Coordinates of C-alpha atoms in Angstrom, one line a residue:
Chain A
M1 CA -20.5 -61.8 38.8
L2 CA -22.9 -60.8 36.0
R3 CA -24.3 -64.3 35.8
W4 CA -27.7 -63.3 37.1
F5 CA -28.0 -60.9 34.2
F6 CA -27.8 -63.7 31.7
N7 CA -30.5 -65.7 33.4
P8 CA -33.1 -66.2 30.6
Y9 CA -35.9 -64.8 32.7
V10 CA -33.9 -61.7 33.6
Q11 CA -33.3 -61.3 29.8
I12 CA -37.0 -61.4 29.1
L13 CA -37.6 -58.7 31.7
F14 CA -34.8 -56.7 30.2
N15 CA -36.4 -57.2 26.8
V16 CA -39.7 -55.9 28.1
L17 CA -38.0 -52.8 29.5
L18 CA -36.1 -52.1 26.3
V19 CA -39.2 -52.4 24.1
T20 CA -41.1 -50.1 26.5
A21 CA -38.3 -47.6 26.3
A22 CA -38.1 -47.9 22.5
E23 CA -41.8 -47.2 22.1
L24 CA -41.6 -44.1 24.3
C25 CA -38.6 -42.8 22.3
F26 CA -40.5 -43.4 19.1
K27 CA -43.5 -41.4 20.4
K28 CA -41.1 -38.6 21.5
G29 CA -39.4 -38.6 18.2
A30 CA -42.7 -38.5 16.3
N31 CA -44.1 -35.8 18.6
A32 CA -41.0 -33.6 18.0
F33 CA -42.1 -33.0 14.4
A34 CA -45.9 -33.4 14.4
P35 CA -47.2 -32.3 17.8
D36 CA -50.9 -33.2 18.2
E37 CA -51.3 -33.4 14.5
I38 CA -53.3 -36.4 13.5
D39 CA -52.7 -37.4 9.9
S40 CA -53.6 -41.0 9.4
S41 CA -53.8 -40.8 5.6
A42 CA -50.0 -40.9 5.1
L43 CA -46.9 -42.2 6.7
S44 CA -44.6 -39.6 8.1
W45 CA -40.9 -40.1 8.0
E46 CA -39.9 -36.8 9.6
G47 CA -39.5 -38.6 12.9
L48 CA -36.3 -40.1 11.6
L49 CA -34.7 -36.7 12.0
S50 CA -35.2 -36.8 15.8
G51 CA -32.4 -38.2 18.0
W52 CA -35.1 -39.8 20.1
T53 CA -36.1 -42.1 17.2
W54 CA -32.5 -43.3 16.8
V55 CA -32.2 -44.0 20.6
G56 CA -35.4 -46.0 20.1
I57 CA -34.0 -48.0 17.2
V58 CA -30.9 -48.9 19.2
A59 CA -33.1 -50.0 22.2
L60 CA -35.1 -52.1 19.8
I61 CA -32.0 -53.8 18.4
C62 CA -30.8 -54.5 22.0
S63 CA -34.2 -55.9 22.8
L64 CA -33.8 -58.4 20.0
V65 CA -30.5 -59.6 21.4
S66 CA -32.0 -60.2 24.8
W67 CA -35.0 -62.0 23.2
L68 CA -32.6 -64.3 21.3
N69 CA -30.7 -65.0 24.6
A70 CA -34.0 -65.9 26.3
L71 CA -35.0 -68.2 23.4
R72 CA -31.9 -70.3 23.9
S73 CA -33.5 -72.1 26.8
V74 CA -37.0 -70.9 27.5
P75 CA -39.9 -72.5 25.6
L76 CA -41.3 -70.1 23.1
N77 CA -44.9 -70.0 24.4
I78 CA -43.7 -69.2 27.9
A79 CA -41.2 -66.6 26.8
Y80 CA -43.9 -64.9 24.6
S81 CA -46.5 -64.9 27.4
L82 CA -44.1 -63.4 29.9
A83 CA -43.1 -60.8 27.3
G84 CA -46.7 -59.8 27.4
L85 CA -45.7 -57.7 30.4
V86 CA -45.0 -55.0 27.9
H87 CA -48.7 -54.4 27.7
V88 CA -48.6 -53.5 31.4
C89 CA -45.3 -51.5 31.3
L90 CA -46.1 -49.5 28.2
P91 CA -49.5 -48.0 29.4
L92 CA -47.9 -47.3 32.8
A93 CA -44.9 -45.6 31.2
C94 CA -47.2 -43.5 29.0
W95 CA -49.1 -42.5 32.1
I96 CA -45.9 -41.6 34.1
F97 CA -43.7 -40.1 31.4
L98 CA -46.2 -38.8 28.8
G99 CA -49.1 -37.9 31.1
E100 CA -51.5 -40.1 29.1
H101 CA -54.8 -41.0 30.7
I102 CA -55.6 -44.6 31.6
N103 CA -59.4 -45.3 31.6
A104 CA -61.2 -48.0 33.6
Q105 CA -61.3 -50.5 30.7
R106 CA -57.5 -50.1 30.2
W107 CA -56.9 -50.7 33.9
G108 CA -59.0 -53.8 33.6
G109 CA -57.0 -55.1 30.7
I110 CA -53.7 -54.4 32.5
L111 CA -55.1 -56.4 35.5
F112 CA -56.0 -59.4 33.2
V113 CA -52.6 -59.4 31.6
L114 CA -51.0 -59.4 35.1
I115 CA -53.1 -62.3 36.3
G116 CA -52.3 -64.3 33.2
I117 CA -48.6 -63.7 33.6
W118 CA -48.7 -64.6 37.3
I119 CA -50.5 -67.9 36.5
I120 CA -47.7 -68.8 34.0
A121 CA -44.8 -67.4 36.1
K122 CA -45.7 -68.9 39.5
P123 CA -44.6 -72.5 38.9
L124 CA -41.4 -71.1 37.2
I125 CA -40.5 -69.1 40.3
R126 CA -40.8 -72.3 42.4
L127 CA -38.6 -74.2 39.9
E128 CA -36.0 -71.4 39.8
E129 CA -35.7 -71.3 43.6
R130 CA -35.0 -75.0 43.7
L131 CA -32.1 -74.7 41.4
Chain B
M1 CA -63.9 -54.1 6.8
N2 CA -64.1 -56.9 4.3
A3 CA -62.8 -60.4 3.7
I4 CA -59.7 -59.2 1.9
S5 CA -58.5 -56.9 4.8
L6 CA -59.3 -59.6 7.3
S7 CA -57.2 -62.1 5.5
L8 CA -54.4 -59.6 5.2
I9 CA -54.5 -59.0 9.0
L10 CA -54.4 -62.8 9.5
C11 CA -51.6 -63.1 6.9
A12 CA -49.5 -60.5 8.8
E13 CA -50.0 -62.4 12.0
L14 CA -49.2 -65.7 10.4
F15 CA -45.9 -64.3 9.1
A16 CA -45.1 -62.9 12.6
V17 CA -45.9 -66.2 14.3
T18 CA -43.8 -68.1 11.7
G19 CA -41.0 -65.7 12.3
Q20 CA -41.0 -66.5 16.1
I21 CA -41.2 -70.2 15.5
L22 CA -38.2 -70.1 13.2
L23 CA -36.3 -67.8 15.6
K24 CA -36.8 -70.4 18.3
L25 CA -35.6 -73.2 16.1
A26 CA -32.5 -71.2 15.2
M27 CA -31.6 -70.3 18.8
N28 CA -32.6 -73.5 20.6
Q29 CA -29.7 -74.9 22.6
K30 CA -31.2 -78.4 22.4
N31 CA -31.3 -78.1 18.7
S32 CA -31.7 -81.5 17.0
L33 CA -31.1 -79.9 13.7
A34 CA -27.6 -79.5 12.4
P35 CA -26.1 -76.3 13.9
R36 CA -25.1 -75.1 10.4
R37 CA -28.7 -74.6 9.6
A38 CA -29.1 -72.0 12.4
P39 CA -28.0 -68.9 10.4
R40 CA -30.4 -69.8 7.5
L41 CA -33.2 -70.3 10.0
F42 CA -32.4 -67.0 11.6
F43 CA -32.4 -64.9 8.5
T44 CA -35.6 -66.6 7.2
A45 CA -37.1 -65.7 10.6
I46 CA -36.1 -62.1 10.3
A47 CA -37.4 -62.0 6.7
A48 CA -40.8 -63.5 7.8
Q49 CA -41.1 -60.9 10.6
T50 CA -40.2 -58.1 8.2
V51 CA -42.9 -59.2 5.7
G52 CA -45.5 -59.4 8.6
F53 CA -44.5 -56.0 9.8
A54 CA -44.7 -54.5 6.3
I55 CA -48.2 -55.8 5.8
W56 CA -49.2 -54.4 9.2
I57 CA -47.7 -51.0 8.4
G58 CA -49.6 -51.1 5.1
L59 CA -52.9 -51.8 6.9
M60 CA -52.4 -49.0 9.5
P61 CA -53.6 -46.0 7.3
K62 CA -56.8 -48.0 6.4
F63 CA -58.0 -48.8 9.9
N64 CA -58.2 -47.3 13.4
L65 CA -55.5 -48.6 15.6
S66 CA -58.2 -49.6 18.1
Y67 CA -59.5 -51.9 15.4
L68 CA -56.1 -53.4 14.4
Y69 CA -54.5 -53.8 17.8
P70 CA -56.9 -56.3 19.4
F71 CA -55.7 -58.8 16.8
E72 CA -52.4 -58.7 18.8
G73 CA -54.4 -60.7 21.4
L74 CA -55.4 -63.2 18.8
S75 CA -51.8 -63.7 17.6
R76 CA -50.9 -64.8 21.2
I77 CA -53.3 -67.7 20.9
M78 CA -52.0 -68.5 17.4
L79 CA -48.5 -68.6 18.7
A80 CA -49.3 -71.0 21.5
V81 CA -51.0 -73.4 19.1
A82 CA -48.1 -73.2 16.7
A83 CA -45.5 -73.8 19.5
A84 CA -47.5 -76.8 20.6
L85 CA -47.8 -78.2 17.0
F86 CA -44.5 -77.4 15.5
L87 CA -42.1 -77.1 18.4
K88 CA -43.8 -79.9 20.4
E89 CA -43.8 -77.6 23.4
K90 CA -45.8 -79.0 26.3
M91 CA -49.0 -77.1 26.9
T92 CA -50.7 -77.5 30.3
P93 CA -54.2 -76.3 31.1
R94 CA -52.5 -73.8 33.4
L95 CA -50.5 -72.4 30.4
W96 CA -53.6 -72.2 28.2
L97 CA -55.5 -70.3 31.0
G98 CA -52.6 -67.8 31.3
V99 CA -52.4 -67.3 27.5
L100 CA -56.2 -66.7 27.3
L101 CA -56.1 -64.2 30.2
I102 CA -53.2 -62.3 28.7
S103 CA -54.9 -62.2 25.3
F104 CA -58.2 -61.0 26.8
G105 CA -56.2 -58.3 28.7
V106 CA -54.4 -57.2 25.6
I107 CA -57.7 -56.9 23.7
L108 CA -59.2 -54.8 26.5
V109 CA -56.1 -52.5 26.7
S110 CA -56.1 -52.0 22.9
K111 CA -59.8 -51.5 22.6
S112 CA -59.9 -48.7 25.2

């Protein structure tokens, strides 16, 4: 019943969503202790005290598992390119959940990534349908 | 920005790409290598990724993120070349075009 879930391409998509969620959690965790304070001269470890950070770490570990599942059968270069979808999902998630601004150049970059992924994914979709 | 930091950035990416190649070798179902080598490959892969990540973290305080992150785009091209060379993955012009577009997009996103 859950066979579709273990389809390697579904696993890649799942990986992308988990990485996006993890990055959002890390941002939330970091913000909880140093809101709007930019201190690039030193690393800050206070974020580890936030529950968000730990949810992010768990999500990141799960994302590694889904990535390993995908690598069992998908060629590395294709899997890696498809996982580039994270560069689309992450800015969008920051826009929706964190209210971050997306400027024109960023929209352009997102568009290029999407076109690249489409070019690689399209023959695969046809192949999957035949199976 | 000097030759040393540039080579450190490239070094970090080299470790990350090596990690991915080894991970693929460890997980590949059609593994021609003896399966008992898989755990060793896996842990070497994780070690390589960790080293790459540590160098990356070390570079972060020295540079703007907008300077460092575009190199993410470069690592995609490095990975495709490495996969073709070492994993003998078949690269078609279509795949190269896709990789180049994604890399360019990533550079645009991170530069903005």
